[in-house]
Amino acid sequence: MLPASLVDSACEILESARPLLTDAILADLYTNPFWKNRFDEYGREYARIDILSHLNSLITALRSDSRASYSDYWVGYRLVMVQRGACTRHVHECIACTARQVGLVLREAFPLAEPHFAAAHRGLEYDLPACRALSAQREAIIERVTQKVSPQDDERILTRRDMRYHLSYLEDATALERPELFTQYVQWVRQFLMEFGLRPAGLTGALQALDEALTQMLPAESASVFTAVLRSVV
């Protein structure tokens, strides 16, 4: 158990900085254009409310010295976000933005909060055997697909980024037994590309390459769990 005086001091700092801290986390989050593209401007107000909830949960977890409660909070928040149209990777980004800005406010007291953020990230890992298999090979799969669909070096950073989101949505749809989540995501991406005058053929090619990589790099039983969802949209 941490000394109460240190915890109380950290919590008082967070409470007094809450309005400015909320603005800073929101600005950090919206450096990723996904949030505006997916949810338009009205999403900012929902995000602001969510951020206040994140901070309240952190303060509660600090006062009770309960990393498990903070981790559980983010697992519950993920269910909200996948319903809205985001994925686990976006929730990890929310945690990271919160941690960065909290760190700037707490400064030398940040080590009190840092284990709670680490536990929150770990808590978002799915415990299904197929998901564990994917976690072990995720970076290698992303790299294989990137090398196949993006021969130019200057394209590969964006391809790796996109592939991480594709895999996150696919994993959510599989783990939650809601394949429509991945279908809806792919439909949104295709519509988004067409609105900007881009052809969605590149998306189809990337998903086909992902199917191939999953089949070749995961045990057959694990691969089939993901490809069953993936092939419904390719």
PDB file of C-alpha atoms in Angstrom:
ATOM      1  CA  MET A   1       0.000   0.000   0.000  1.00  0.00           C
ATOM      2  CA  LEU A   2       1.374   3.422  -1.001  1.00  0.00           C
ATOM      3  CA  PRO A   3       1.619   6.186   1.615  1.00  0.00           C
ATOM      4  CA  ALA A   4      -1.745   7.925   1.808  1.00  0.00           C
ATOM      5  CA  SER A   5      -0.168  11.367   1.765  1.00  0.00           C
ATOM      6  CA  LEU A   6       1.491  10.748  -1.615  1.00  0.00           C
ATOM      7  CA  VAL A   7      -1.673   9.323  -3.151  1.00  0.00           C
ATOM      8  CA  ASP A   8      -3.842  12.113  -1.759  1.00  0.00           C
ATOM      9  CA  SER A   9      -1.443  14.710  -3.132  1.00  0.00           C
ATOM     10  CA  ALA A  10      -1.460  13.112  -6.614  1.00  0.00           C
ATOM     11  CA  CYS A  11      -5.253  12.893  -6.616  1.00  0.00           C
ATOM     12  CA  GLU A  12      -5.599  16.508  -5.524  1.00  0.00           C
ATOM     13  CA  ILE A  13      -3.344  17.568  -8.389  1.00  0.00           C
ATOM     14  CA  LEU A  14      -5.452  15.605 -10.868  1.00  0.00           C
ATOM     15  CA  GLU A  15      -8.699  16.972  -9.492  1.00  0.00           C
ATOM     16  CA  SER A  16      -7.539  20.569  -9.599  1.00  0.00           C
ATOM     17  CA  ALA A  17      -6.143  20.141 -13.129  1.00  0.00           C
ATOM     18  CA  ARG A  18      -9.187  18.240 -14.410  1.00  0.00           C
ATOM     19  CA  PRO A  19     -10.578  20.899 -16.825  1.00  0.00           C
ATOM     20  CA  LEU A  20      -7.227  21.657 -18.466  1.00  0.00           C
ATOM     21  CA  LEU A  21      -6.240  18.004 -18.376  1.00  0.00           C
ATOM     22  CA  THR A  22      -9.451  17.031 -20.151  1.00  0.00           C
ATOM     23  CA  ASP A  23      -8.755  19.572 -22.906  1.00  0.00           C
ATOM     24  CA  ALA A  24      -5.177  18.315 -23.271  1.00  0.00           C
ATOM     25  CA  ILE A  25      -6.200  14.653 -23.533  1.00  0.00           C
ATOM     26  CA  LEU A  26      -8.896  15.533 -26.066  1.00  0.00           C
ATOM     27  CA  ALA A  27      -6.433  17.502 -28.203  1.00  0.00           C
ATOM     28  CA  ASP A  28      -3.917  14.645 -28.008  1.00  0.00           C
ATOM     29  CA  LEU A  29      -6.563  12.103 -29.007  1.00  0.00           C
ATOM     30  CA  TYR A  30      -7.738  14.153 -31.982  1.00  0.00           C
ATOM     31  CA  THR A  31      -4.276  14.312 -33.505  1.00  0.00           C
ATOM     32  CA  ASN A  32      -5.418  10.991 -34.987  1.00  0.00           C
ATOM     33  CA  PRO A  33      -7.814  12.024 -37.803  1.00  0.00           C
ATOM     34  CA  PHE A  34      -9.821   8.832 -37.283  1.00  0.00           C
ATOM     35  CA  TRP A  35     -11.832  10.434 -34.487  1.00  0.00           C
ATOM     36  CA  LYS A  36     -13.063  13.322 -36.593  1.00  0.00           C
ATOM     37  CA  ASN A  37     -13.527  11.203 -39.720  1.00  0.00           C
ATOM     38  CA  ARG A  38     -15.480   8.505 -37.922  1.00  0.00           C
ATOM     39  CA  PHE A  39     -17.550  10.533 -35.480  1.00  0.00           C
ATOM     40  CA  ASP A  40     -17.626  14.067 -36.926  1.00  0.00           C
ATOM     41  CA  GLU A  41     -17.545  17.063 -34.613  1.00  0.00           C
ATOM     42  CA  TYR A  42     -20.350  15.790 -32.373  1.00  0.00           C
ATOM     43  CA  GLY A  43     -17.967  13.068 -31.254  1.00  0.00           C
ATOM     44  CA  ARG A  44     -15.823  15.619 -29.429  1.00  0.00           C
ATOM     45  CA  GLU A  45     -18.493  16.192 -26.805  1.00  0.00           C
ATOM     46  CA  TYR A  46     -18.897  12.457 -26.221  1.00  0.00           C
ATOM     47  CA  ALA A  47     -15.120  12.140 -26.031  1.00  0.00           C
ATOM     48  CA  ARG A  48     -14.956  14.944 -23.456  1.00  0.00           C
ATOM     49  CA  ILE A  49     -17.519  13.173 -21.273  1.00  0.00           C
ATOM     50  CA  ASP A  50     -15.594   9.917 -21.672  1.00  0.00           C
ATOM     51  CA  ILE A  51     -12.309  11.564 -20.681  1.00  0.00           C
ATOM     52  CA  LEU A  52     -13.844  12.907 -17.481  1.00  0.00           C
ATOM     53  CA  SER A  53     -14.936   9.353 -16.727  1.00  0.00           C
ATOM     54  CA  HIS A  54     -11.406   8.062 -17.434  1.00  0.00           C
ATOM     55  CA  LEU A  55      -9.968  10.561 -14.963  1.00  0.00           C
ATOM     56  CA  ASN A  56     -12.569   9.802 -12.319  1.00  0.00           C
ATOM     57  CA  SER A  57     -11.806   6.103 -12.631  1.00  0.00           C
ATOM     58  CA  LEU A  58      -8.072   6.754 -12.343  1.00  0.00           C
ATOM     59  CA  ILE A  59      -8.501   8.849  -9.196  1.00  0.00           C
ATOM     60  CA  THR A  60     -10.719   6.168  -7.672  1.00  0.00           C
ATOM     61  CA  ALA A  61      -8.175   3.455  -8.547  1.00  0.00           C
ATOM     62  CA  LEU A  62      -5.323   5.504  -7.062  1.00  0.00           C
ATOM     63  CA  ARG A  63      -7.185   6.132  -3.821  1.00  0.00           C
ATOM     64  CA  SER A  64      -8.078   2.447  -3.456  1.00  0.00           C
ATOM     65  CA  ASP A  65      -4.691   1.240  -4.770  1.00  0.00           C
ATOM     66  CA  SER A  66      -6.588  -1.053  -7.148  1.00  0.00           C
ATOM     67  CA  ARG A  67      -5.006  -1.615 -10.547  1.00  0.00           C
ATOM     68  CA  ALA A  68      -7.596  -4.304 -11.239  1.00  0.00           C
ATOM     69  CA  SER A  69     -10.467  -1.839 -10.986  1.00  0.00           C
ATOM     70  CA  TYR A  70      -8.839   0.500 -13.511  1.00  0.00           C
ATOM     71  CA  SER A  71      -8.148  -2.382 -15.883  1.00  0.00           C
ATOM     72  CA  ASP A  72     -11.749  -3.565 -15.535  1.00  0.00           C
ATOM     73  CA  TYR A  73     -12.951  -0.047 -16.277  1.00  0.00           C
ATOM     74  CA  TRP A  74     -11.166  -0.018 -19.640  1.00  0.00           C
ATOM     75  CA  VAL A  75     -12.424  -3.486 -20.547  1.00  0.00           C
ATOM     76  CA  GLY A  76     -15.948  -2.185 -19.994  1.00  0.00           C
ATOM     77  CA  TYR A  77     -15.174   0.959 -21.974  1.00  0.00           C
ATOM     78  CA  ARG A  78     -13.996  -1.150 -24.899  1.00  0.00           C
ATOM     79  CA  LEU A  79     -17.473  -2.680 -25.173  1.00  0.00           C
ATOM     80  CA  VAL A  80     -18.887   0.830 -25.472  1.00  0.00           C
ATOM     81  CA  MET A  81     -16.353   1.863 -28.093  1.00  0.00           C
ATOM     82  CA  VAL A  82     -16.705  -1.177 -30.336  1.00  0.00           C
ATOM     83  CA  GLN A  83     -20.445  -0.545 -30.343  1.00  0.00           C
ATOM     84  CA  ARG A  84     -19.778   3.038 -31.449  1.00  0.00           C
ATOM     85  CA  GLY A  85     -17.485   1.934 -34.272  1.00  0.00           C
ATOM     86  CA  ALA A  86     -13.980   1.975 -32.796  1.00  0.00           C
ATOM     87  CA  CYS A  87     -11.707  -0.951 -31.930  1.00  0.00           C
ATOM     88  CA  THR A  88      -9.375  -2.152 -29.185  1.00  0.00           C
ATOM     89  CA  ARG A  89      -6.422  -0.355 -30.759  1.00  0.00           C
ATOM     90  CA  HIS A  90      -8.307   2.926 -30.424  1.00  0.00           C
ATOM     91  CA  VAL A  91      -8.916   2.162 -26.743  1.00  0.00           C
ATOM     92  CA  HIS A  92      -5.186   1.581 -26.298  1.00  0.00           C
ATOM     93  CA  GLU A  93      -4.683   5.011 -27.867  1.00  0.00           C
ATOM     94  CA  CYS A  94      -7.130   6.531 -25.384  1.00  0.00           C
ATOM     95  CA  ILE A  95      -5.138   5.026 -22.521  1.00  0.00           C
ATOM     96  CA  ALA A  96      -1.873   6.269 -24.003  1.00  0.00           C
ATOM     97  CA  CYS A  97      -3.189   9.817 -24.481  1.00  0.00           C
ATOM     98  CA  THR A  98      -4.496   9.851 -20.929  1.00  0.00           C
ATOM     99  CA  ALA A  99      -1.178   8.567 -19.568  1.00  0.00           C
ATOM    100  CA  ARG A 100       0.880  11.127 -21.515  1.00  0.00           C
ATOM    101  CA  GLN A 101      -1.114  14.093 -20.282  1.00  0.00           C
ATOM    102  CA  VAL A 102      -1.415  12.791 -16.723  1.00  0.00           C
ATOM    103  CA  GLY A 103       2.349  12.344 -16.738  1.00  0.00           C
ATOM    104  CA  LEU A 104       2.861  15.980 -17.706  1.00  0.00           C
ATOM    105  CA  VAL A 105       0.621  17.073 -14.821  1.00  0.00           C
ATOM    106  CA  LEU A 106       1.893  14.727 -12.110  1.00  0.00           C
ATOM    107  CA  ARG A 107       5.547  14.952 -13.155  1.00  0.00           C
ATOM    108  CA  GLU A 108       7.640  13.253 -10.460  1.00  0.00           C
ATOM    109  CA  ALA A 109       4.479  11.717  -8.969  1.00  0.00           C
ATOM    110  CA  PHE A 110       3.606   9.923 -12.225  1.00  0.00           C
ATOM    111  CA  PRO A 111       5.138   6.606 -11.050  1.00  0.00           C
ATOM    112  CA  LEU A 112       2.115   6.358  -8.720  1.00  0.00           C
ATOM    113  CA  ALA A 113      -0.192   6.208 -11.738  1.00  0.00           C
ATOM    114  CA  GLU A 114       2.009   4.471 -14.296  1.00  0.00           C
ATOM    115  CA  PRO A 115       1.313   0.883 -13.080  1.00  0.00           C
ATOM    116  CA  HIS A 116      -2.418   1.510 -13.443  1.00  0.00           C
ATOM    117  CA  PHE A 117      -1.987   2.462 -17.100  1.00  0.00           C
ATOM    118  CA  ALA A 118       0.241  -0.561 -17.728  1.00  0.00           C
ATOM    119  CA  ALA A 119      -2.391  -2.824 -16.151  1.00  0.00           C
ATOM    120  CA  ALA A 120      -5.074  -1.201 -18.325  1.00  0.00           C
ATOM    121  CA  HIS A 121      -3.132  -2.016 -21.503  1.00  0.00           C
ATOM    122  CA  ARG A 122      -2.561  -5.617 -20.395  1.00  0.00           C
ATOM    123  CA  GLY A 123      -6.201  -6.047 -19.468  1.00  0.00           C
ATOM    124  CA  LEU A 124      -7.294  -5.437 -23.050  1.00  0.00           C
ATOM    125  CA  GLU A 125      -5.566  -8.583 -24.292  1.00  0.00           C
ATOM    126  CA  TYR A 126      -8.098 -11.253 -25.187  1.00  0.00           C
ATOM    127  CA  ASP A 127      -7.549 -14.625 -23.529  1.00  0.00           C
ATOM    128  CA  LEU A 128      -8.885 -16.769 -26.388  1.00  0.00           C
ATOM    129  CA  PRO A 129      -6.315 -19.242 -27.780  1.00  0.00           C
ATOM    130  CA  ALA A 130      -6.651 -17.802 -31.291  1.00  0.00           C
ATOM    131  CA  CYS A 131      -6.067 -14.287 -29.980  1.00  0.00           C
ATOM    132  CA  ARG A 132      -3.002 -15.392 -28.029  1.00  0.00           C
ATOM    133  CA  ALA A 133      -1.660 -17.000 -31.200  1.00  0.00           C
ATOM    134  CA  LEU A 134      -2.286 -13.796 -33.127  1.00  0.00           C
ATOM    135  CA  SER A 135      -0.625 -11.680 -30.435  1.00  0.00           C
ATOM    136  CA  ALA A 136       2.557 -13.740 -30.733  1.00  0.00           C
ATOM    137  CA  GLN A 137       2.700 -13.265 -34.524  1.00  0.00           C
ATOM    138  CA  ARG A 138       1.049  -9.876 -34.945  1.00  0.00           C
ATOM    139  CA  GLU A 139       4.119  -7.853 -35.942  1.00  0.00           C
ATOM    140  CA  ALA A 140       5.413 -10.560 -38.270  1.00  0.00           C
ATOM    141  CA  ILE A 141       2.012 -10.794 -39.980  1.00  0.00           C
ATOM    142  CA  ILE A 142       1.842  -7.025 -40.370  1.00  0.00           C
ATOM    143  CA  GLU A 143       5.316  -6.948 -41.870  1.00  0.00           C
ATOM    144  CA  ARG A 144       4.593  -9.748 -44.334  1.00  0.00           C
ATOM    145  CA  VAL A 145       1.428  -8.058 -45.574  1.00  0.00           C
ATOM    146  CA  THR A 146       3.163  -4.682 -45.773  1.00  0.00           C
ATOM    147  CA  GLN A 147       6.009  -6.041 -47.879  1.00  0.00           C
ATOM    148  CA  LYS A 148       3.517  -7.671 -50.239  1.00  0.00           C
ATOM    149  CA  VAL A 149       1.078  -4.816 -50.812  1.00  0.00           C
ATOM    150  CA  SER A 150       3.434  -1.808 -50.492  1.00  0.00           C
ATOM    151  CA  PRO A 151       6.596  -2.233 -52.557  1.00  0.00           C
ATOM    152  CA  GLN A 152       7.529   1.440 -52.087  1.00  0.00           C
ATOM    153  CA  ASP A 153       9.252   2.377 -48.834  1.00  0.00           C
ATOM    154  CA  ASP A 154       7.278   5.613 -48.479  1.00  0.00           C
ATOM    155  CA  GLU A 155       3.991   3.678 -48.429  1.00  0.00           C
ATOM    156  CA  ARG A 156       4.907   1.198 -45.749  1.00  0.00           C
ATOM    157  CA  ILE A 157       4.410   3.336 -42.648  1.00  0.00           C
ATOM    158  CA  LEU A 158       0.781   3.957 -43.572  1.00  0.00           C
ATOM    159  CA  THR A 159       0.264   0.336 -44.578  1.00  0.00           C
ATOM    160  CA  ARG A 160       1.555  -0.895 -41.209  1.00  0.00           C
ATOM    161  CA  ARG A 161      -0.725   1.559 -39.440  1.00  0.00           C
ATOM    162  CA  ASP A 162      -3.771   0.482 -41.447  1.00  0.00           C
ATOM    163  CA  MET A 163      -2.982  -3.191 -40.963  1.00  0.00           C
ATOM    164  CA  ARG A 164      -2.871  -2.772 -37.186  1.00  0.00           C
ATOM    165  CA  TYR A 165      -6.381  -1.343 -37.295  1.00  0.00           C
ATOM    166  CA  HIS A 166      -7.612  -4.087 -39.641  1.00  0.00           C
ATOM    167  CA  LEU A 167      -6.306  -6.738 -37.266  1.00  0.00           C
ATOM    168  CA  SER A 168      -7.749  -5.021 -34.209  1.00  0.00           C
ATOM    169  CA  TYR A 169     -11.228  -4.815 -35.719  1.00  0.00           C
ATOM    170  CA  LEU A 170     -10.937  -8.417 -36.872  1.00  0.00           C
ATOM    171  CA  GLU A 171      -9.843  -9.576 -33.431  1.00  0.00           C
ATOM    172  CA  ASP A 172     -12.693  -7.698 -31.730  1.00  0.00           C
ATOM    173  CA  ALA A 173     -15.254  -9.179 -34.096  1.00  0.00           C
ATOM    174  CA  THR A 174     -13.886 -12.662 -33.484  1.00  0.00           C
ATOM    175  CA  ALA A 175     -13.401 -12.475 -29.712  1.00  0.00           C
ATOM    176  CA  LEU A 176     -16.784 -10.863 -29.103  1.00  0.00           C
ATOM    177  CA  GLU A 177     -18.505 -13.229 -31.557  1.00  0.00           C
ATOM    178  CA  ARG A 178     -19.870 -10.289 -33.491  1.00  0.00           C
ATOM    179  CA  PRO A 179     -18.652 -10.629 -37.103  1.00  0.00           C
ATOM    180  CA  GLU A 180     -20.847  -7.696 -38.118  1.00  0.00           C
ATOM    181  CA  LEU A 181     -18.389  -5.375 -36.360  1.00  0.00           C
ATOM    182  CA  PHE A 182     -15.735  -6.169 -38.959  1.00  0.00           C
ATOM    183  CA  THR A 183     -18.241  -5.995 -41.808  1.00  0.00           C
ATOM    184  CA  GLN A 184     -19.386  -2.540 -40.691  1.00  0.00           C
ATOM    185  CA  TYR A 185     -15.802  -1.348 -40.367  1.00  0.00           C
ATOM    186  CA  VAL A 186     -14.852  -2.497 -43.862  1.00  0.00           C
ATOM    187  CA  GLN A 187     -18.002  -0.894 -45.291  1.00  0.00           C
ATOM    188  CA  TRP A 188     -17.107   2.382 -43.592  1.00  0.00           C
ATOM    189  CA  VAL A 189     -13.533   2.311 -44.916  1.00  0.00           C
ATOM    190  CA  ARG A 190     -14.734   1.616 -48.443  1.00  0.00           C
ATOM    191  CA  GLN A 191     -17.242   4.471 -48.273  1.00  0.00           C
ATOM    192  CA  PHE A 192     -14.597   6.786 -46.847  1.00  0.00           C
ATOM    193  CA  LEU A 193     -12.193   5.965 -49.683  1.00  0.00           C
ATOM    194  CA  MET A 194     -14.840   6.564 -52.345  1.00  0.00           C
ATOM    195  CA  GLU A 195     -15.814   9.908 -50.817  1.00  0.00           C
ATOM    196  CA  PHE A 196     -12.236  11.043 -51.385  1.00  0.00           C
ATOM    197  CA  GLY A 197     -12.168   9.706 -54.924  1.00  0.00           C
ATOM    198  CA  LEU A 198      -9.990   6.722 -54.046  1.00  0.00           C
ATOM    199  CA  ARG A 199     -10.617   3.217 -55.311  1.00  0.00           C
ATOM    200  CA  PRO A 200     -11.237   0.583 -52.613  1.00  0.00           C
ATOM    201  CA  ALA A 201      -9.381  -2.056 -54.615  1.00  0.00           C
ATOM    202  CA  GLY A 202      -6.304  -1.456 -52.472  1.00  0.00           C
ATOM    203  CA  LEU A 203      -8.300  -2.310 -49.361  1.00  0.00           C
ATOM    204  CA  THR A 204      -9.511  -5.547 -50.927  1.00  0.00           C
ATOM    205  CA  GLY A 205      -5.964  -6.488 -51.904  1.00  0.00           C
ATOM    206  CA  ALA A 206      -4.691  -5.766 -48.393  1.00  0.00           C
ATOM    207  CA  LEU A 207      -7.405  -7.908 -46.801  1.00  0.00           C
ATOM    208  CA  GLN A 208      -6.672 -10.749 -49.226  1.00  0.00           C
ATOM    209  CA  ALA A 209      -2.982 -10.524 -48.315  1.00  0.00           C
ATOM    210  CA  LEU A 210      -3.948 -10.546 -44.641  1.00  0.00           C
ATOM    211  CA  ASP A 211      -6.007 -13.706 -45.178  1.00  0.00           C
ATOM    212  CA  GLU A 212      -3.008 -15.369 -46.796  1.00  0.00           C
ATOM    213  CA  ALA A 213      -0.639 -14.323 -44.014  1.00  0.00           C
ATOM    214  CA  LEU A 214      -2.976 -15.507 -41.268  1.00  0.00           C
ATOM    215  CA  THR A 215      -3.396 -18.868 -43.006  1.00  0.00           C
ATOM    216  CA  GLN A 216       0.350 -19.351 -43.429  1.00  0.00           C
ATOM    217  CA  MET A 217       1.601 -17.994 -40.096  1.00  0.00           C
ATOM    218  CA  LEU A 218      -0.943 -19.149 -37.512  1.00  0.00           C
ATOM    219  CA  PRO A 219      -1.904 -22.675 -36.495  1.00  0.00           C
ATOM    220  CA  ALA A 220      -4.738 -23.839 -38.721  1.00  0.00           C
ATOM    221  CA  GLU A 221      -7.304 -23.847 -35.921  1.00  0.00           C
ATOM    222  CA  SER A 222      -6.464 -20.279 -34.917  1.00  0.00           C
ATOM    223  CA  ALA A 223      -6.251 -18.986 -38.484  1.00  0.00           C
ATOM    224  CA  SER A 224      -9.662 -20.373 -39.382  1.00  0.00           C
ATOM    225  CA  VAL A 225     -11.294 -18.412 -36.550  1.00  0.00           C
ATOM    226  CA  PHE A 226     -10.154 -15.155 -38.137  1.00  0.00           C
ATOM    227  CA  THR A 227     -10.417 -16.042 -41.806  1.00  0.00           C
ATOM    228  CA  ALA A 228     -14.049 -17.095 -41.384  1.00  0.00           C
ATOM    229  CA  VAL A 229     -14.859 -13.483 -40.512  1.00  0.00           C
ATOM    230  CA  LEU A 230     -12.409 -11.979 -42.974  1.00  0.00           C
ATOM    231  CA  ARG A 231     -13.664 -13.925 -45.991  1.00  0.00           C
ATOM    232  CA  SER A 232     -17.192 -12.693 -45.476  1.00  0.00           C
ATOM    233  CA  VAL A 233     -16.128  -9.249 -46.700  1.00  0.00           C
ATOM    234  CA  VAL A 234     -13.353 -10.010 -49.205  1.00  0.00           C
TER     235      VAL A 234
END
